[in-house]
XYZ file of C-alpha atoms in Angstrom:
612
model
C 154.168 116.739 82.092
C 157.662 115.670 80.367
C 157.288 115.792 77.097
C 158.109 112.292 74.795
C 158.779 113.995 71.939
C 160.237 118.422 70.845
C 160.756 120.660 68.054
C 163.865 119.813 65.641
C 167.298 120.299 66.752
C 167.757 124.004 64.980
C 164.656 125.100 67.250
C 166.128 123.849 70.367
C 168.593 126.053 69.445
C 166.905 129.254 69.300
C 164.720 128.180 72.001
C 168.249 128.144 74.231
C 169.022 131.665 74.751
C 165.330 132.544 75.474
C 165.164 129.904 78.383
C 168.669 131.370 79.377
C 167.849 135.530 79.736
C 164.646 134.403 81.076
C 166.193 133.088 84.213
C 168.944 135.483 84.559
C 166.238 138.277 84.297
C 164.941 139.185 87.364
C 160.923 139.146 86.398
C 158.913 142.264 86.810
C 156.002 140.158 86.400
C 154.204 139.197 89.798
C 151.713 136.380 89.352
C 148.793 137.114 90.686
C 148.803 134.479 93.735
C 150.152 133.838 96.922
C 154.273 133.624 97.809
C 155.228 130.015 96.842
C 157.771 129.265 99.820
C 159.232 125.785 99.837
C 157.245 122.838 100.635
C 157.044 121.382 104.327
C 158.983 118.083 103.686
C 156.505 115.947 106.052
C 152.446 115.702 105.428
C 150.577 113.894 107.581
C 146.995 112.278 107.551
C 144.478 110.561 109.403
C 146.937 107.518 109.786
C 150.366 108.510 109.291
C 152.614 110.670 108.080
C 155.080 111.262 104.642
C 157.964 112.441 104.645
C 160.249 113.449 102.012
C 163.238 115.689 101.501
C 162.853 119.095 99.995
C 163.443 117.389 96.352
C 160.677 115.395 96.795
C 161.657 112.068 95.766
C 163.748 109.643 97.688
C 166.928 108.051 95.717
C 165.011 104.456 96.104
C 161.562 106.242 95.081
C 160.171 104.091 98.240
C 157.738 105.962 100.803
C 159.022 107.513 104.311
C 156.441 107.196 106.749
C 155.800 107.713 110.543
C 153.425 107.201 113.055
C 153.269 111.293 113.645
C 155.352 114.751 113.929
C 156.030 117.387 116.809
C 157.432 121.152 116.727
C 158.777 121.704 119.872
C 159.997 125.342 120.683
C 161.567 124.919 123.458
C 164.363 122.314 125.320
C 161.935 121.328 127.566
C 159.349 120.124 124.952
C 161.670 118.444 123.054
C 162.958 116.337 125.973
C 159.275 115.568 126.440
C 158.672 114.614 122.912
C 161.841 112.157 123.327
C 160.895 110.991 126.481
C 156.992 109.543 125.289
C 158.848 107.820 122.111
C 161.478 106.215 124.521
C 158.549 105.538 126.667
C 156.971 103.904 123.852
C 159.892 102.282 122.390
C 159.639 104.365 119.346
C 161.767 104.584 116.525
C 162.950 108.594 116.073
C 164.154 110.591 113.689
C 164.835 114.423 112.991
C 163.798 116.426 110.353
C 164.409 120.100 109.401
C 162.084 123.153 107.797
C 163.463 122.433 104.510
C 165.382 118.510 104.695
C 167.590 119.159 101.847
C 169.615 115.348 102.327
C 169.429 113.346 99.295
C 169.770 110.058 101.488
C 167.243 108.578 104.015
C 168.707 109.604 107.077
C 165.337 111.494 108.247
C 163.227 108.611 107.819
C 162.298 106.507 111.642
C 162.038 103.024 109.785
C 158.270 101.681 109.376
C 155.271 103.307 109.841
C 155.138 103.766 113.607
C 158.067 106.079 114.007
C 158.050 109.577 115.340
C 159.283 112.533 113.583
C 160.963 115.630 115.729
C 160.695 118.614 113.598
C 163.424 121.563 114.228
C 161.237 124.130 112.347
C 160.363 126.201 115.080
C 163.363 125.419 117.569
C 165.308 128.408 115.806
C 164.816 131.076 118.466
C 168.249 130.846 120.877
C 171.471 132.446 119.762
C 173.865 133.950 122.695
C 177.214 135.262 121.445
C 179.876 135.452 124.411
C 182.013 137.842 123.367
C 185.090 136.850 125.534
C 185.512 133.862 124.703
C 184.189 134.564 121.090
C 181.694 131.531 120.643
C 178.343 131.947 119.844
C 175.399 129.116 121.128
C 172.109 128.532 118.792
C 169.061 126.341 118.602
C 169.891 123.146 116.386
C 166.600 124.133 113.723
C 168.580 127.555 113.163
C 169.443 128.350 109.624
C 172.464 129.474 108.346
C 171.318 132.631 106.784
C 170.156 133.418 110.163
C 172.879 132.669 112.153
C 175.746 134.179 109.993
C 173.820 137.516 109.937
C 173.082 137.856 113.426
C 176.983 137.324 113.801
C 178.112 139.941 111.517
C 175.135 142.097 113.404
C 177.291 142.018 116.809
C 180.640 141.984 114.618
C 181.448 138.385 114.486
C 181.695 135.514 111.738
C 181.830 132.056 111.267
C 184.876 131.187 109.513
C 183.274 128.439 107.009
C 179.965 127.135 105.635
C 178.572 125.759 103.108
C 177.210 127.879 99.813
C 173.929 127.573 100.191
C 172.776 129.157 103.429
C 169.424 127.182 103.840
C 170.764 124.023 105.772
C 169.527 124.534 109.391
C 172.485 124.083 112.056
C 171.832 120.820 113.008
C 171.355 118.973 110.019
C 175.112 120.993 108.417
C 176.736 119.452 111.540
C 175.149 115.842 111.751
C 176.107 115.589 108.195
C 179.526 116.952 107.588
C 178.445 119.919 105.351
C 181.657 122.105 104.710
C 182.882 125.128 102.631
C 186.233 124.900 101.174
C 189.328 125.503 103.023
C 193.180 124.318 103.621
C 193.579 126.730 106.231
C 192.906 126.985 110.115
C 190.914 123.746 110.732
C 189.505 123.876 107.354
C 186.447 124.210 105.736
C 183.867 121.773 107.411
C 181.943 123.682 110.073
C 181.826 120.521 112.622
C 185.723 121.474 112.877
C 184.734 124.759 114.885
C 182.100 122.991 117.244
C 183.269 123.556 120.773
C 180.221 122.087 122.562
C 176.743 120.319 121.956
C 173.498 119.461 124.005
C 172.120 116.272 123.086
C 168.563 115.124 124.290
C 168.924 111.578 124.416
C 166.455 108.565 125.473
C 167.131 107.386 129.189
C 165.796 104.607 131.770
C 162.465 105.289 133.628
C 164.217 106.326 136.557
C 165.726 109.261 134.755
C 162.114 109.794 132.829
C 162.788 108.076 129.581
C 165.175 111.155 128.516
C 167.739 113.377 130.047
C 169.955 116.156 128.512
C 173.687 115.459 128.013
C 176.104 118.553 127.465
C 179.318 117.816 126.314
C 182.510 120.275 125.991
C 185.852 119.964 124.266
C 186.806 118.186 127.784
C 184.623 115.235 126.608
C 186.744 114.193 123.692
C 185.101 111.265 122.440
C 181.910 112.266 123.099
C 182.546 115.564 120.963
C 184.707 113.585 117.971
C 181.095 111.459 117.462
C 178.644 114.077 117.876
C 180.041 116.544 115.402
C 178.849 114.101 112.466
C 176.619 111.744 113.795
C 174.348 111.152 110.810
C 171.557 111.759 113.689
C 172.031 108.548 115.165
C 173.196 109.564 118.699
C 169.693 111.489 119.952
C 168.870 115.106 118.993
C 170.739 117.955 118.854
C 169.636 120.441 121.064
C 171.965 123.261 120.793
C 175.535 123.843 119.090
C 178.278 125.554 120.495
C 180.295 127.162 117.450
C 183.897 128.809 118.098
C 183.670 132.246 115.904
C 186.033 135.443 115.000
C 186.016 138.954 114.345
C 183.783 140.106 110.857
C 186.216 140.606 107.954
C 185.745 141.307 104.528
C 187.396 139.318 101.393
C 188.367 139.695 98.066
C 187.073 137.704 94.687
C 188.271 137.129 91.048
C 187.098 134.284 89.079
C 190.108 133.349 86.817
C 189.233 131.219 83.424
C 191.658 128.879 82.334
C 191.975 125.352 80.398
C 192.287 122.393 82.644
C 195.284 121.175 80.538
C 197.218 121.453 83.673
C 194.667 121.526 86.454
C 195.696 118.598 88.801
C 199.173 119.950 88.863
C 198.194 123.387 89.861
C 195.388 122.772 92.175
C 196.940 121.638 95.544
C 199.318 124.727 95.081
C 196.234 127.074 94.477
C 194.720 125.165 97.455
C 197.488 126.516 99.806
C 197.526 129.556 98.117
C 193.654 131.099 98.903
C 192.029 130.917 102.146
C 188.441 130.318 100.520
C 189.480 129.225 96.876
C 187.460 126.828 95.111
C 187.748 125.406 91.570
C 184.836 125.144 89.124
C 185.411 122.514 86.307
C 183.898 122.307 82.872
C 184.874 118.803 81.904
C 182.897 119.494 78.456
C 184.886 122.446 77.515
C 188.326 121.765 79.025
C 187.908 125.032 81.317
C 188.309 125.692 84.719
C 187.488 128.669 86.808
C 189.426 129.298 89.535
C 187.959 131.403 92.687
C 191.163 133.395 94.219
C 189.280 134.232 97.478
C 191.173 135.733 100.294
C 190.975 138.227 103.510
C 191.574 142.390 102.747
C 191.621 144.565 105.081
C 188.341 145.560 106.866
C 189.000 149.070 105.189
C 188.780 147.808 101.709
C 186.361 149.632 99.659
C 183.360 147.079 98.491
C 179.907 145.984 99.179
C 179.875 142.625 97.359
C 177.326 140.161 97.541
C 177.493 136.456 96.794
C 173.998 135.903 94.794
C 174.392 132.619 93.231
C 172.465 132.211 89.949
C 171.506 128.531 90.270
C 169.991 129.614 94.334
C 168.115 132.471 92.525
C 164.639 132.292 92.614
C 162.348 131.535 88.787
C 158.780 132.112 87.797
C 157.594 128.714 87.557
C 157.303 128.958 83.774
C 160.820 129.868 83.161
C 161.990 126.754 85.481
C 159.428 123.986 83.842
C 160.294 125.804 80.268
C 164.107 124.889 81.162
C 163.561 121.243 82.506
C 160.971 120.333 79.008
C 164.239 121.628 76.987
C 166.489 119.344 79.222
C 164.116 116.363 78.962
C 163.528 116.629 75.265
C 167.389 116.360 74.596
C 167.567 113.263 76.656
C 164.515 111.600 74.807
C 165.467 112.478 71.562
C 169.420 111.441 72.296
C 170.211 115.015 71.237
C 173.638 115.101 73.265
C 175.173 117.661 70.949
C 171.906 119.878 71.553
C 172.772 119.551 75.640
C 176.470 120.453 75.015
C 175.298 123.403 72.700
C 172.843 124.145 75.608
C 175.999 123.881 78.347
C 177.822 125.870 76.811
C 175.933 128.949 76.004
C 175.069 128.975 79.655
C 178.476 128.510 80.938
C 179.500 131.263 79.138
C 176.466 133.571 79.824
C 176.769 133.118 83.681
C 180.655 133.580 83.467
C 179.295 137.329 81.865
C 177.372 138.262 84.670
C 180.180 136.874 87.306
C 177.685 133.739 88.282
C 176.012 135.674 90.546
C 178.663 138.470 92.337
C 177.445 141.571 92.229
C 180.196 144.570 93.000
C 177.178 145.944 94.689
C 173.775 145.994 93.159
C 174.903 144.315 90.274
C 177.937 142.743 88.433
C 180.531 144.848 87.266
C 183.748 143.353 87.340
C 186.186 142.026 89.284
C 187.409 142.069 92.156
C 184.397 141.539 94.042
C 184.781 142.635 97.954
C 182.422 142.511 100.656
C 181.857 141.296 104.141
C 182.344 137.422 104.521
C 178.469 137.373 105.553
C 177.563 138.548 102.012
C 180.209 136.484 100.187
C 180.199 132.907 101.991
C 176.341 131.886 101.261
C 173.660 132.256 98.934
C 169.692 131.330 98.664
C 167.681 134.246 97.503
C 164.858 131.663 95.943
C 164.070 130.840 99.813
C 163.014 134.681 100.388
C 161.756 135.620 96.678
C 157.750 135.957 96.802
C 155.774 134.762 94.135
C 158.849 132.436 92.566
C 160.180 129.293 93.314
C 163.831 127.837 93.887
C 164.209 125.579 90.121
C 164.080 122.143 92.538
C 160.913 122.822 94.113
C 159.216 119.538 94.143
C 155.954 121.045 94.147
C 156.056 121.852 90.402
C 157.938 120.420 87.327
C 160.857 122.155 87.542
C 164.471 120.397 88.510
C 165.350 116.989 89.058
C 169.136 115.671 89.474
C 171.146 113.066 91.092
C 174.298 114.228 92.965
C 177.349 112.528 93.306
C 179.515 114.086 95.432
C 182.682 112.473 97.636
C 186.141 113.421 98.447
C 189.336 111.852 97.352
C 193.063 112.334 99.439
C 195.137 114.582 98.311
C 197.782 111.769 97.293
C 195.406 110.878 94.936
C 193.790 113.421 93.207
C 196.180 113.710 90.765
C 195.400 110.549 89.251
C 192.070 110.744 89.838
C 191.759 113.858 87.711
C 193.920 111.956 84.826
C 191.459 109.308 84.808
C 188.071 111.857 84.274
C 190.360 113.598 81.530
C 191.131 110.236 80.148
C 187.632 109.338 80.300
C 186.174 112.587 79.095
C 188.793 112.548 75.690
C 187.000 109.492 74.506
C 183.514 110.707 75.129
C 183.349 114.581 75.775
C 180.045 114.716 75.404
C 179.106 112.695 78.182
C 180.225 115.473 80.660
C 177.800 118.189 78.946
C 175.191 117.226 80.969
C 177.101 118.220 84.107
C 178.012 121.150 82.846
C 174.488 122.244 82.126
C 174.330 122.338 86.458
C 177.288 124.903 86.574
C 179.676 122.368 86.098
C 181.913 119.970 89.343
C 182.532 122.121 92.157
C 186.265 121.154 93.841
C 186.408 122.319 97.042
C 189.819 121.262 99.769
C 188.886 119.895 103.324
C 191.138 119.308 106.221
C 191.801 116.191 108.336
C 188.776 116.074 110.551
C 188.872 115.311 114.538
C 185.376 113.855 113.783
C 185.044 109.825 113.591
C 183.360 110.434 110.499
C 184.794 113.378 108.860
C 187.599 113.566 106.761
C 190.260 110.944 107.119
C 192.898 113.318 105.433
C 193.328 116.018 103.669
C 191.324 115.974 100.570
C 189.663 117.520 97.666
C 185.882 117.306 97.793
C 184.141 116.599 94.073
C 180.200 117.450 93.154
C 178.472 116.136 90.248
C 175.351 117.207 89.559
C 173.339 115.468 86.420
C 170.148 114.885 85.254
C 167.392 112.525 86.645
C 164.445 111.133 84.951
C 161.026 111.120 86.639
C 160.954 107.519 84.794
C 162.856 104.817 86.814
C 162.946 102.598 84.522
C 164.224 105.241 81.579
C 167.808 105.337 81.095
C 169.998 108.248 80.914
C 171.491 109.914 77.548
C 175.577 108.269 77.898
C 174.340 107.097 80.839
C 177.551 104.970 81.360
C 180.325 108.017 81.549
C 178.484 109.259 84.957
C 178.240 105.819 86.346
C 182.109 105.083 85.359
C 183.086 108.587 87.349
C 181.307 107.216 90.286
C 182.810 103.885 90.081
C 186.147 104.974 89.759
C 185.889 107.614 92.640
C 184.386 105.208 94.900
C 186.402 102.100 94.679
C 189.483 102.703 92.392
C 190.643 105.953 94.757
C 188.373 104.671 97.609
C 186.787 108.221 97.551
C 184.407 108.886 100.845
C 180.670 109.839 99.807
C 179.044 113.112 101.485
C 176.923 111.822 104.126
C 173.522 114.162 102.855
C 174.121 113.780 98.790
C 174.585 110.519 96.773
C 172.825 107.534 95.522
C 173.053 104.364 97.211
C 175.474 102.713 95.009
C 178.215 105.185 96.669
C 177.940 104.004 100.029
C 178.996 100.528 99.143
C 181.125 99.381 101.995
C 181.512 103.338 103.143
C 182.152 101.947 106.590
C 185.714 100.505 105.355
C 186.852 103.285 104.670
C 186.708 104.860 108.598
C 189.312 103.522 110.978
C 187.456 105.392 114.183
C 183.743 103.874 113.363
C 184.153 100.889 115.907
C 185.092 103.986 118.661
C 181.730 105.911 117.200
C 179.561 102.892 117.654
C 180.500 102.453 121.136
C 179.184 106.030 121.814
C 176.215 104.824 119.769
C 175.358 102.336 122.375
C 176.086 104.245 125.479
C 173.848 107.151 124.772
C 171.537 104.998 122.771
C 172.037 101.100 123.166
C 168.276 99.925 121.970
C 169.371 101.599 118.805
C 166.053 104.184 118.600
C 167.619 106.763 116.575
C 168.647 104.141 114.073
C 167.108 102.709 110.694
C 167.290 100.602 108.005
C 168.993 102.769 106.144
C 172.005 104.480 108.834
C 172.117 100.821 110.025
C 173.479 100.199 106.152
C 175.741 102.481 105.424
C 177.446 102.202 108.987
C 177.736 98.452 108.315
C 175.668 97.775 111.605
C 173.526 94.465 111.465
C 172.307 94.618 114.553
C 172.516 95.329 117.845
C 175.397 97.481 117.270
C 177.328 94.693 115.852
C 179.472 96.311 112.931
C 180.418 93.814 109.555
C 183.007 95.955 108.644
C 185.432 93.173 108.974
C 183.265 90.189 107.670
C 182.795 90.335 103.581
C 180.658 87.751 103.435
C 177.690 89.336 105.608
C 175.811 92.277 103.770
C 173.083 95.058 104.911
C 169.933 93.695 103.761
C 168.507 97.023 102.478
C 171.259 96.632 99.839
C 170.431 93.458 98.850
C 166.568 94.640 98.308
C 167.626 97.071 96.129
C 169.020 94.506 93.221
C 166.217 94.244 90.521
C 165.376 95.055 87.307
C 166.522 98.358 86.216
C 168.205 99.123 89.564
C 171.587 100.266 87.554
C 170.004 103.082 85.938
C 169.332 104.917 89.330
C 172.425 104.082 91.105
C 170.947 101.381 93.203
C 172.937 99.133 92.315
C 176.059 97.991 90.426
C 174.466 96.221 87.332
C 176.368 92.512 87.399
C 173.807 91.551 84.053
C 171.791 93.233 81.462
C 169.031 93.291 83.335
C 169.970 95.480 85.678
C 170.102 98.443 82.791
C 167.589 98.716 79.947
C 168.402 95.888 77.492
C 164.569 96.901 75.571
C 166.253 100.146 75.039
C 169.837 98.413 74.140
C 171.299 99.329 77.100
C 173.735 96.750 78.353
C 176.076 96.068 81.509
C 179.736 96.523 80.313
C 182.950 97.234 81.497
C 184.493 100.775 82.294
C 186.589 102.632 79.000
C 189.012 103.114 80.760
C 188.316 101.333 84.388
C 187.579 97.716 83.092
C 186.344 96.836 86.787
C 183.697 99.077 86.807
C 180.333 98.137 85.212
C 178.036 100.518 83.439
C 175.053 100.783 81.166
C 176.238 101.893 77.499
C 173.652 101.990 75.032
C 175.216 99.392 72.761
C 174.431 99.633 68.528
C 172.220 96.691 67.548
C 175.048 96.018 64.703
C 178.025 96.517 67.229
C 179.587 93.447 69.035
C 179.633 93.754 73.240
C 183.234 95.608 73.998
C 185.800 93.003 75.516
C 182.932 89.973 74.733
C 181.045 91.053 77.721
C 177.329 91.322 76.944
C 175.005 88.852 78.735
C 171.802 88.669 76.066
């Protein structure tokens, strides 16, 4: 239970660095029960099933439900398992052992759908050493995969940094790393071939296998991020290279002149990345490039926020959290933020030289450095997210912006975050905004052009209808990312309010969408919800061009309150918390964009725009 009410401010205080060494210790206390190990996303009873995502609650707090599940193991049972749905005219979708997307994509659409589960298609993995690809199952996970690599002296360039997103679900979303160089840091960008199970005609026995190769260009482009709309992924075909080892240091520096610097430092390290503290005018800069293979270092990558907690220590952390936010305690959050920041800065945020932290430079073999997710294979602990207890609960907001524009972009945040600082402390509690650089993608919906990738991670209430403390600076961000620099939202992270008219903002989705139809014109992999934010109304029919028509799943999510959870834009007061003063008014310093701000009950409504 969240608690409505905590001690007094100096309390919190001492109560901080407790919370803190308690999860940076690793416990010697082993509770006296079974391994926790996350929960399976999908539950299913007498009637039908629920499915969630490994966070437990969907963005719209609405149920996912389907008729039933399968676990194939093999190709052949998983062309079966499509070929009955087909059969049936079923709706489809696929879901992995864990289902970490923030968005609906896994859910079939009603109640009589089918769920494919990929949790026990993990088994295939053939490396051909000549031509130096390697072929897995689609419900692999990354952990697994990049091991088995390094095993038989081989490595996948890129990933992303938390190595429990199974192979499939990476691809189909355009999960990436961070990278200017070779094709950059999205893993779809080193896919050089794909099996696809898709539904077929009764001739062909309601499914048949399609395998498609570099040759088949535009087959290829749509497959490598397909938002699982095309069929199911079968196997991937991933282009690799020889094992290597690299080389870390973690510079600290104020972000006085960060978006002049960062495109050089971009160009500069192969796997850099840039951790911002918007609070504290800091930025941490990862110089991360290739040494020699004879470079002396064992260095693992053991991120601290992946790190598996006793459940006490996580629901301890999240009752401090929530008791700053009820009691409007934002100086308490940034004191909070800021003893963190600089605790995990002490211990290197989770390098380890070896067995432990002891300066840099870290190396080690890219295996050990490029992923992290200990709390996935920690008995007797939990990862701090785990839905099943009361531990962490966030929104993301996480999108890329072109290079040409990230400069301003970055002016704007500082702009913003000089007239209310203390509205960025609550990001900087979760580690801070992660920048990481992504290439031009060949896929019709990856990457436009080159661009720097941006992830926000803030606090959520379990209350809907409970606003946020300075609620308004997180909504402004997203505003001004999304329509002022027409930033592109990750496919797996975001609230709805993000992909507003995402399907402007791809030139090739008319060329996707006739793939969509040939390998699945009656639309069975679809939903309400991939229908949406591909600006499909139906039949395939696109409204990218037509501003007057609208996806009606957006429209349904305009009511009361529907501001304060990012489903919607709030166009009245309504649409915020006006009992708790919150009010819809204009950006600081974007006037276009409108936000709740908890408005004084003496103050008068900024630019005269207050509605009540």
């Amino acid at each position: 239970m969240e608690l409505s009410s905590f001690a007094s401010g100096w309390c919190k205080l001492l109560f901080i660095p407790l919370i803190l060494s308690l999860q940076l210790a690793i416990s010697t206390k082993s509770l006296l029960q079974d391994p926790y190990g996350p929960p399976n996303p999908v539950h299913c009873g007498p009637s039908f099933c629920t499915i969630s995502n490994t966070y437990g609650v969907w963005p719209d707090r609405r149920p996912c439900r389907a008729q039933h599940i399968v676990y194939p193991t093999s190709e052949s049972e998983l062309l079966a398992a499509v070929a009955e749905a087909t059969r049936k005219k079923q709706k489809m979708k696929v879901v992995s052992r864990l289902a970490h997307s923030i968005p609906k994509l896994i859910c079939p659409g009603g109640q009589n759908g089918l769920v494919i589960s990929t949790r026990d298609y993990d088994t295939h993995l053939a490396i051909d050493q000549q031509r130096m690809r390697v072929e897995v199952d689609s419900g692999m996970e990354l952990r697994k995969l990049i091991d088995n690599l390094a095993a038989g002296g081989f490595a996948l360039p890129y990933t992303p940094y938390w190595d429990g997103l199974s192979i499939g679900g990476l691809i189909s979303t355009g999960a990436h790393g961070s990278s200017f160089f070779q094709k950059g840091g999205a893993v779809h960008e080193y896919v050089v071939g794909m099996r696809l199970v898709i539904p077929a005609t009764k001739e062909e026995g309601f499914a048949r296998i399609i395998d498609m190769t570099e040759d088949d260009e535009e087959l290829l482009s749509a497959a490598k991020v397909s938002l699982g709309v095309l069929g199911v992924i079968s196997k991937v075909s991933l282009q690799v290279e020889p094992l290597f080892k690299r080389s870390i240091t973690n510079e600290f520096l104020m972000d006085a002149d960060m978006e002049d610097r960062i495109l050089s430092f971009a160009s500069t390290y192969e796997f850099g990345d840039v951790l911002w503290h918007p609070s504290q005018r800091k930025a941490v800069y990862k110089m991360d490039s290739r040494v020699w293979m004879n470079a002396p270092g064992d260095g693992v990558n053991d991120f601290i926020g992946f790190r598996a907690f006793d459940v006490a220590v996580v629901e301890a952390s999240r009752i401090l959290e929530t008791s700053f936010e009820l009691t409007e305690d934002a100086l308490g959050k940034c004191v909070a933020a800021h003893l963190q920041i600089t605790t995990l800065s002490a211990v290197g945020k989770g390098l380890k030289n070896s067995h432990t932290f002891t300066g840099y430079p870290v190396v080690g073999y890219h295996h050990r450095l490029q992923a992290s997710g200990s709390c996935l294979i920690t008995p007797h602990q939990v990862c701090p997210w785990d839905s099943s207890i009361r531990g962490e609960f966030f929104h993301q907001t996480t999108f890329s912006i072109g290079v040409s524009k990230v400069k301003d972009f970055l002016r704007d945040i500082k702009a913003l975050r000089d007239l209310e600082h203390m509205g960025f402390c609550g990001v900087d509690l979760y580690n801070g905004v992660y920048l990481r650089f992504l290439k031009a993608s060949t896929a019709f919906l990856g990457e436009q052009e080159d661009a720097v990738s941006f992830d926000f991670t803030y606090y959520r209430t379990r209350d809907s209808v409970h606003p946020r403390l300075l609620e308004d600076v997180m909504e402004e961000v997203e505003q001004i990312a999304i329509f002022k620099y027409g930033g592109r939202p990750h496919w797996g992270k975001n609230r709805p309010v993000a992909f507003i008219r995402a399907w402007e903002k791809y030139p090739n989705l008319p060329r996707f969408l006739a793939v969509k139809k040939q390998l699945d014109p009656e639309g069975l992999f679809s939903s309400e919800w991939t229908d949406a934010i591909l600006g499909i109304l139906s039949d395939n029919i696109s409204i990218s061009t037509d501003a007057n028509q609208w996806p009606s799943l957006f429209a349904s999510y305009t009511h009361d309150g529907c501001a304060l959870e990012g489903l919607c834009i709030c166009s009245e007061d309504a649409h915020c918390a006006p009992h708790l003063s919150y009010l819809c008014q204009p950006g600081r310093i974007y006037p276009q964009a409108r936000v709740c701000r908890k408005m004084s009950s003496t103050s008068t409504c900024e630019l005269e725009m207050c509605h009540s």
